[in-house]
Amino acid sequence: MSRVMQDNDIVITGIGLVSSAGMGFEGLSASLRSGSAHRSSLRKHAAEWSDRDYIGATVNGWDPEPLLGKKGLQFMHAGSQYLLGASLLALRDSGLEGNMPNPDELGIVIGTNLGGLKAASRYDYTALTQGPRYVSPMEAPNTLANSPASYLAIRVQARACNTTISTGQCSSLDAIGYAANLLRKGRAKTILVGGVEELNAHSLWVYNSMNVLPGEGAEAIGKPFDAQSAGWVPGEGAAVAVLERRADAVARGARILGEVAAWSSSFRGGAYAAGRATALERAIRQSLDTAGLKPEEVCMAVAGAVGYPAHDEVEALALRAVLNDCSTPVCAAKGLFGETYGAGGLLSLAAAAAIGRSGVLPESIGYTIDSAAPDGLAGMRRQSGDRQLSGGGALMSAHDYHGMSSAVVLRVG
Amino acid sequence: MTKRIVITGLGVLSPIGSGRETFWQGICDGAVGTGPIRTFDTAMYDVHNGGEVKDANPLDYVTKLEPSSIGRTTHLAIAAAKMAQSDAGWNGGEYEPWRIGVCFGTTMGNSSIIEDNTNLLVNEQRMASHSLWSNYPQHSISSAVAEELELEGPSMVVPTACAAGNYAISWGKELIEDGLADAVIVGGSDAMSRACYTTFHRLGAIAPEICQPFDKERKGMMVSEGAAALVLEEYEHAVARGATIYAELLGYGLSCDAHHATAPHPEGLGAILSMQRALQSAGVLPEQISYISAHGTGTKANDATESAAIRRMFQERADQVPISSIKAMLGHTMGAASAIEAVTCALAIHHGVLPPTMNYNEPDPECVVNVVPNAIAYQPVRYALSNSFAFGGNISTILMGEAVS
């Protein structure tokens, strides 16, 4: 893969996260190596409508005050706090903390889905049962999906743009595509691109209604590419990357963690994995084309597979169709993070960056396409032992319950 | 060479009428579509008016999906998208399905599901159905549109509150420019929402009777519902297939106040930035603008700060360039508002008509004054600028013009 670096390349100069795999790169790397992240009972969230238990990939020991200070926290829901925390960590990682860009040139693009649900539900219930004067005006912004991004814009003083994107499990990959476009077109100099979702009684209820959660007593849960997996381990958290044009990053002496080379997206819903896979395959091929990469030049595929076999099969089919004989290592980091919905793509990006840095795809999240096996889930084998990676193109993919498919090509390592 | 993106199909459902022709007749007649709300009982509120879609049943347009498993915001979006597709004269052979994208904005998403659920909880101690809740996530709006219209390009929802329509429109332009789609159906949709009504009521922002943008006696905004969709495609393609080209989408600006979660920046900092960037991206000068479609919600704060921003931007021309807010007629249709205003701008350019600001009686020295009062004016509209502002300081301005050959 010979390629000349361009000033207008979109590069990643910082990553921050607040997740079940810790709050920073060190914690994440340790989690990737050990193959374990935090899990806890979601009984308190499910209690309103069920007496059974669910296991969630939750943020452990989150104490926002040391990072965010006390001001304004009272009315900020957990998701907004996670996003602000991950953003400040990303800015610190990029060397921009204390040396912030001009607000007119700093933008925000966030993938998230269910941010307004809890507050809007409470508003409506309170209005109907007690009267509309009994809702808190301070909760008003929390009724909207763009509230996490809005708190963030105020906190970091970002005026170039403030966009929220909701495309379910594709949200934060789409946010990366959107952000890269704005940077290429000169609409911002620096963008915080992130993904966030919080677990609460309302979001868990939506997942339950989507029938993606495991049934009672299921043995295998949240296991990517596993036909026996009974559904999602619902997750929460936020991940944020600092994106800039290469020339700007180089000019300020920033460390470059990777490059966003391409994004593409496509749609196909319906009940059949093979039909849905045609759309994902198209998005993957388009993004590779845009990045100027051949399938054999992909050093690692970073899949969105999460342990819901009907949709994991979509990814298995599409990856096999594109990468078939390349024996490309496949990373499925959602086995660790759970399904964090709007945050999933960005958390996978953080994992890809960590793996790119270490040059090793750990056994716990590694898979291999077995071109001798039948197509579909059967063609995805768990990796045995750690696998050394060469640097190069990392292909990220995501497929959503509602039919969206997205792909991002990164250059890492 | 930069691609030229034009608008060739329009669909709209609004409190002053649905379908392109009926809607435009309403604009030309100065129809006021707000009045007592019928969607829910308003007895518990201090105010009772809003704007609802009354002349069309969006369910008539839902032909593939099970209507009872999707919310009203999605119903409205499907109807608007199908109207726009039909208005564009598409009959299926124009583009490959995977080359057509969908991008919608929304404020509340399908909050009718939340409200149905509250009613059931309170009255029957049960929840709304799983099938309905499974389609609560915002992007079920664009996935449903894509499924109903059998489109397979990028399908996205941009929930940037009351500026969402313009965000969706501008992203559609980018998708075509970057070669990710040949055409995109863009727009916005929001159903009448009790949760939304509660929000604006608690903030004391709802006018008791009528919405009076830029009037000295204005008393607030009016919560409404609606949807609009616009077909965006490349100029060369549109000409080649003999399409009616309403207008060209020339540019857009994004910005954020980064000031307050629900109040605008007092000097309109973000609004100025957004208008500047829209002009800059289109290569159009402020003195070339023939019409401004204001965000103009009718609240004290919005209209004064928007006016301050327009004054800073247009200097002495601020009181000469015609400005109007159709929210006097429709109320504030939330995520649909800027999409409906985009439809209005496209038709204003197409017909050479300045839309009116109804309910306008007394000029406010704090506001712009050339507000096309109470009746349309016939005047060529070469370049139209349309503002949209939202909670969280999300701001977007789009710039349209005549598609000259």
Tab-separated table of N, CA and C in Angstrom, chain B residues 291-377:
chain	number	residue	atom	x	y	z
B	291	TYR	N	-34.416	37.644	-0.039
B	291	TYR	CA	-35.457	37.290	0.926
B	291	TYR	C	-34.824	36.491	2.063
B	292	ILE	N	-35.255	36.779	3.291
B	292	ILE	CA	-34.819	35.988	4.445
B	292	ILE	C	-36.037	35.314	5.062
B	293	SER	N	-35.999	33.998	5.123
B	293	SER	CA	-37.004	33.248	5.859
B	293	SER	C	-36.461	33.103	7.275
B	294	ALA	N	-37.052	33.872	8.200
B	294	ALA	CA	-36.513	33.929	9.554
B	294	ALA	C	-36.908	32.693	10.349
B	295	HIS	N	-36.116	32.405	11.389
B	295	HIS	CA	-36.564	31.382	12.338
B	295	HIS	C	-37.834	31.918	13.016
B	296	GLY	N	-37.793	33.193	13.425
B	296	GLY	CA	-38.987	33.935	13.835
B	296	GLY	C	-40.053	33.161	14.598
B	297	THR	N	-39.719	32.694	15.802
B	297	THR	CA	-40.685	31.861	16.527
B	297	THR	C	-41.807	32.663	17.170
B	298	GLY	N	-41.586	33.979	17.384
B	298	GLY	CA	-42.590	34.792	18.076
B	298	GLY	C	-42.324	34.950	19.559
B	299	THR	N	-41.168	34.400	20.054
B	299	THR	CA	-40.810	34.674	21.446
B	299	THR	C	-40.025	35.988	21.494
B	300	LYS	N	-40.080	36.630	22.651
B	300	LYS	CA	-39.340	37.887	22.838
B	300	LYS	C	-37.872	37.673	22.494
B	301	ALA	N	-37.299	36.630	23.092
B	301	ALA	CA	-35.849	36.426	22.975
B	301	ALA	C	-35.440	36.067	21.558
B	302	ASN	N	-36.134	35.116	20.930
B	302	ASN	CA	-35.695	34.691	19.600
B	302	ASN	C	-35.725	35.844	18.601
B	303	ASP	N	-36.865	36.526	18.530
B	303	ASP	CA	-37.012	37.517	17.463
B	303	ASP	C	-36.059	38.694	17.657
B	304	ALA	N	-35.802	39.053	18.925
B	304	ALA	CA	-34.874	40.161	19.176
B	304	ALA	C	-33.444	39.762	18.834
B	305	THR	N	-33.029	38.551	19.241
B	305	THR	CA	-31.636	38.171	18.966
B	305	THR	C	-31.439	37.872	17.481
B	306	GLU	N	-32.446	37.276	16.851
B	306	GLU	CA	-32.327	37.027	15.410
B	306	GLU	C	-32.221	38.360	14.666
B	307	SER	N	-33.014	39.337	15.110
B	307	SER	CA	-32.955	40.672	14.489
B	307	SER	C	-31.578	41.295	14.680
B	308	ALA	N	-31.039	41.162	15.892
B	308	ALA	CA	-29.709	41.715	16.157
B	308	ALA	C	-28.683	41.079	15.221
B	309	ALA	N	-28.810	39.778	15.025
B	309	ALA	CA	-27.867	39.075	14.154
B	309	ALA	C	-28.026	39.539	12.703
B	310	ILE	N	-29.261	39.679	12.260
B	310	ILE	CA	-29.502	40.127	10.879
B	310	ILE	C	-28.968	41.549	10.692
B	311	ARG	N	-29.147	42.392	11.707
B	311	ARG	CA	-28.620	43.768	11.625
B	311	ARG	C	-27.100	43.757	11.509
B	312	ARG	N	-26.448	42.958	12.325
B	312	ARG	CA	-24.982	42.876	12.261
B	312	ARG	C	-24.536	42.390	10.891
B	313	MET	N	-25.280	41.438	10.358
B	313	MET	CA	-24.901	40.781	9.107
B	313	MET	C	-25.183	41.677	7.905
B	314	PHE	N	-26.335	42.325	7.898
B	314	PHE	CA	-26.778	43.054	6.706
B	314	PHE	C	-26.631	44.568	6.832
B	315	GLN	N	-26.180	45.014	8.001
B	315	GLN	CA	-25.946	46.439	8.236
B	315	GLN	C	-27.182	47.263	7.866
B	316	GLU	N	-26.960	48.316	7.030
B	316	GLU	CA	-28.089	49.230	6.743
B	316	GLU	C	-29.170	48.561	5.894
B	317	ARG	N	-28.833	47.437	5.242
B	317	ARG	CA	-29.834	46.745	4.416
B	317	ARG	C	-30.790	45.892	5.255
B	318	ALA	N	-30.521	45.770	6.546
B	318	ALA	CA	-31.330	44.881	7.392
B	318	ALA	C	-32.805	45.279	7.382
B	319	ASP	N	-33.064	46.564	7.224
B	319	ASP	CA	-34.463	46.973	7.202
B	319	ASP	C	-35.003	47.155	5.788
B	320	GLN	N	-34.215	46.739	4.801
B	320	GLN	CA	-34.712	46.769	3.418
B	320	GLN	C	-34.968	45.373	2.849
B	321	VAL	N	-34.111	44.427	3.232
B	321	VAL	CA	-34.299	43.084	2.675
B	321	VAL	C	-35.581	42.485	3.259
B	322	PRO	N	-36.495	41.985	2.401
B	322	PRO	CA	-37.748	41.432	2.914
B	322	PRO	C	-37.491	40.198	3.781
B	323	ILE	N	-38.155	40.168	4.919
B	323	ILE	CA	-38.009	39.069	5.878
B	323	ILE	C	-39.404	38.607	6.249
B	324	SER	N	-39.585	37.302	6.407
B	324	SER	CA	-40.857	36.886	7.000
B	324	SER	C	-40.668	35.628	7.823
B	325	SER	N	-41.638	35.414	8.689
B	325	SER	CA	-41.688	34.157	9.429
B	325	SER	C	-43.060	33.537	9.193
B	326	ILE	N	-43.059	32.396	8.524
B	326	ILE	CA	-44.345	31.718	8.268
B	326	ILE	C	-44.858	31.012	9.525
B	327	LYS	N	-44.077	31.111	10.631
B	327	LYS	CA	-44.545	30.503	11.879
B	327	LYS	C	-45.802	31.220	12.401
B	328	ALA	N	-46.046	32.445	11.930
B	328	ALA	CA	-47.306	33.116	12.280
B	328	ALA	C	-48.493	32.299	11.770
B	329	MET	N	-48.309	31.620	10.662
B	329	MET	CA	-49.389	30.846	10.058
B	329	MET	C	-49.418	29.401	10.558
B	330	LEU	N	-48.219	28.808	10.668
B	330	LEU	CA	-48.135	27.379	10.982
B	330	LEU	C	-47.895	27.102	12.458
B	331	GLY	N	-47.401	28.102	13.189
B	331	GLY	CA	-46.794	27.795	14.476
B	331	GLY	C	-45.438	27.161	14.221
B	332	HIS	N	-44.856	26.628	15.271
B	332	HIS	CA	-43.504	26.064	15.180
B	332	HIS	C	-43.602	24.544	15.050
B	333	THR	N	-43.345	24.055	13.857
B	333	THR	CA	-43.458	22.614	13.601
B	333	THR	C	-42.173	21.860	13.971
B	334	MET	N	-41.376	22.440	14.848
B	334	MET	CA	-40.224	21.762	15.458
B	334	MET	C	-39.201	21.295	14.415
B	335	GLY	N	-38.873	20.016	14.410
B	335	GLY	CA	-37.865	19.517	13.467
B	335	GLY	C	-38.297	19.650	12.019
B	336	ALA	N	-39.608	19.784	11.798
B	336	ALA	CA	-40.106	19.969	10.434
B	336	ALA	C	-39.996	21.416	9.984
B	337	ALA	N	-39.871	22.346	10.952
B	337	ALA	CA	-40.031	23.773	10.628
B	337	ALA	C	-39.103	24.231	9.507
B	338	SER	N	-37.813	23.971	9.650
B	338	SER	CA	-36.908	24.501	8.623
B	338	SER	C	-37.072	23.752	7.307
B	339	ALA	N	-37.555	22.501	7.359
B	339	ALA	CA	-37.819	21.779	6.113
B	339	ALA	C	-39.034	22.387	5.406
B	340	ILE	N	-40.076	22.711	6.178
B	340	ILE	CA	-41.249	23.362	5.568
B	340	ILE	C	-40.864	24.748	5.055
B	341	GLU	N	-39.999	25.430	5.803
B	341	GLU	CA	-39.537	26.743	5.352
B	341	GLU	C	-38.669	26.616	4.089
B	342	ALA	N	-37.966	25.520	3.967
B	342	ALA	CA	-37.188	25.291	2.737
B	342	ALA	C	-38.121	25.073	1.550
B	343	VAL	N	-39.204	24.323	1.776
B	343	VAL	CA	-40.212	24.152	0.721
B	343	VAL	C	-40.758	25.523	0.317
B	344	THR	N	-41.028	26.350	1.336
B	344	THR	CA	-41.577	27.689	1.094
B	344	THR	C	-40.596	28.550	0.300
B	345	CYS	N	-39.329	28.499	0.669
B	345	CYS	CA	-38.321	29.284	-0.058
B	345	CYS	C	-38.205	28.818	-1.508
B	346	ALA	N	-38.230	27.494	-1.694
B	346	ALA	CA	-38.123	26.968	-3.059
B	346	ALA	C	-39.298	27.479	-3.902
B	347	LEU	N	-40.491	27.492	-3.312
B	347	LEU	CA	-41.670	27.956	-4.057
B	347	LEU	C	-41.667	29.473	-4.201
B	348	ALA	N	-41.128	30.173	-3.215
B	348	ALA	CA	-41.014	31.630	-3.318
B	348	ALA	C	-40.124	31.992	-4.506
B	349	ILE	N	-39.032	31.263	-4.654
B	349	ILE	CA	-38.116	31.488	-5.776
B	349	ILE	C	-38.799	31.120	-7.096
B	350	HIS	N	-39.481	29.979	-7.080
B	350	HIS	CA	-40.125	29.454	-8.291
B	350	HIS	C	-41.220	30.394	-8.804
B	351	HIS	N	-42.018	30.937	-7.869
B	351	HIS	CA	-43.173	31.754	-8.268
B	351	HIS	C	-42.902	33.260	-8.212
B	352	GLY	N	-41.761	33.671	-7.648
B	352	GLY	CA	-41.524	35.107	-7.506
B	352	GLY	C	-42.494	35.756	-6.536
B	353	VAL	N	-42.627	35.123	-5.374
B	353	VAL	CA	-43.572	35.611	-4.365
B	353	VAL	C	-42.869	35.683	-3.020
B	354	LEU	N	-43.089	36.779	-2.292
B	354	LEU	CA	-42.572	36.866	-0.925
B	354	LEU	C	-43.653	36.392	0.040
B	355	PRO	N	-43.402	35.345	0.805
B	355	PRO	CA	-44.393	34.872	1.783
B	355	PRO	C	-44.632	35.917	2.871
B	356	PRO	N	-45.825	35.972	3.400
B	356	PRO	CA	-46.153	37.009	4.379
B	356	PRO	C	-45.809	36.619	5.819
B	357	THR	N	-45.727	37.630	6.685
B	357	THR	CA	-45.730	37.402	8.132
B	357	THR	C	-47.108	37.839	8.631
B	358	MET	N	-47.944	36.888	8.933
B	358	MET	CA	-49.308	37.225	9.360
B	358	MET	C	-49.301	37.679	10.823
B	359	ASN	N	-50.429	38.173	11.271
B	359	ASN	CA	-50.632	38.608	12.663
B	359	ASN	C	-49.685	39.743	13.050
B	360	TYR	N	-49.256	40.494	12.056
B	360	TYR	CA	-48.266	41.549	12.319
B	360	TYR	C	-48.962	42.904	12.382
B	361	ASN	N	-48.946	43.526	13.558
B	361	ASN	CA	-49.653	44.790	13.737
B	361	ASN	C	-48.740	45.951	14.091
B	362	GLU	N	-47.859	45.731	15.063
B	362	GLU	CA	-47.071	46.852	15.554
B	362	GLU	C	-45.582	46.536	15.499
B	363	PRO	N	-44.830	47.307	14.738
B	363	PRO	CA	-43.386	47.064	14.652
B	363	PRO	C	-42.723	47.180	16.025
B	364	ASP	N	-41.686	46.413	16.209
B	364	ASP	CA	-40.914	46.451	17.449
B	364	ASP	C	-39.554	47.061	17.117
B	365	PRO	N	-39.215	48.175	17.764
B	365	PRO	CA	-37.911	48.780	17.454
B	365	PRO	C	-36.737	47.838	17.736
B	366	GLU	N	-36.952	46.830	18.566
B	366	GLU	CA	-35.875	45.862	18.844
B	366	GLU	C	-35.726	44.851	17.715
B	367	CYS	N	-36.681	44.841	16.797
B	367	CYS	CA	-36.671	43.811	15.753
B	367	CYS	C	-36.524	44.409	14.368
B	368	VAL	N	-36.199	43.545	13.412
B	368	VAL	CA	-36.248	43.969	12.015
B	368	VAL	C	-37.686	44.382	11.695
B	369	VAL	N	-37.839	45.300	10.752
B	369	VAL	CA	-39.190	45.848	10.516
B	369	VAL	C	-39.747	45.559	9.119
B	370	ASN	N	-38.883	45.177	8.178
B	370	ASN	CA	-39.394	44.931	6.817
B	370	ASN	C	-39.871	43.483	6.709
B	371	VAL	N	-40.986	43.183	7.390
B	371	VAL	CA	-41.358	41.777	7.576
B	371	VAL	C	-42.487	41.292	6.658
B	372	VAL	N	-42.662	41.858	5.494
B	372	VAL	CA	-43.701	41.453	4.531
B	372	VAL	C	-45.032	41.287	5.288
B	373	PRO	N	-45.616	42.398	5.744
B	373	PRO	CA	-46.724	42.286	6.688
B	373	PRO	C	-48.030	41.791	6.076
B	374	ASN	N	-48.545	40.706	6.583
B	374	ASN	CA	-49.947	40.283	6.436
B	374	ASN	C	-50.448	39.922	5.044
B	375	ALA	N	-49.623	40.061	4.032
B	375	ALA	CA	-50.036	39.620	2.693
B	375	ALA	C	-48.795	39.361	1.869
B	376	ILE	N	-48.935	38.468	0.889
B	376	ILE	CA	-47.795	38.200	0.020
B	376	ILE	C	-47.468	39.429	-0.811
B	377	ALA	N	-46.252	39.451	-1.333
B	377	ALA	CA	-45.875	40.489	-2.291
B	377	ALA	C	-45.276	39.779	-3.500
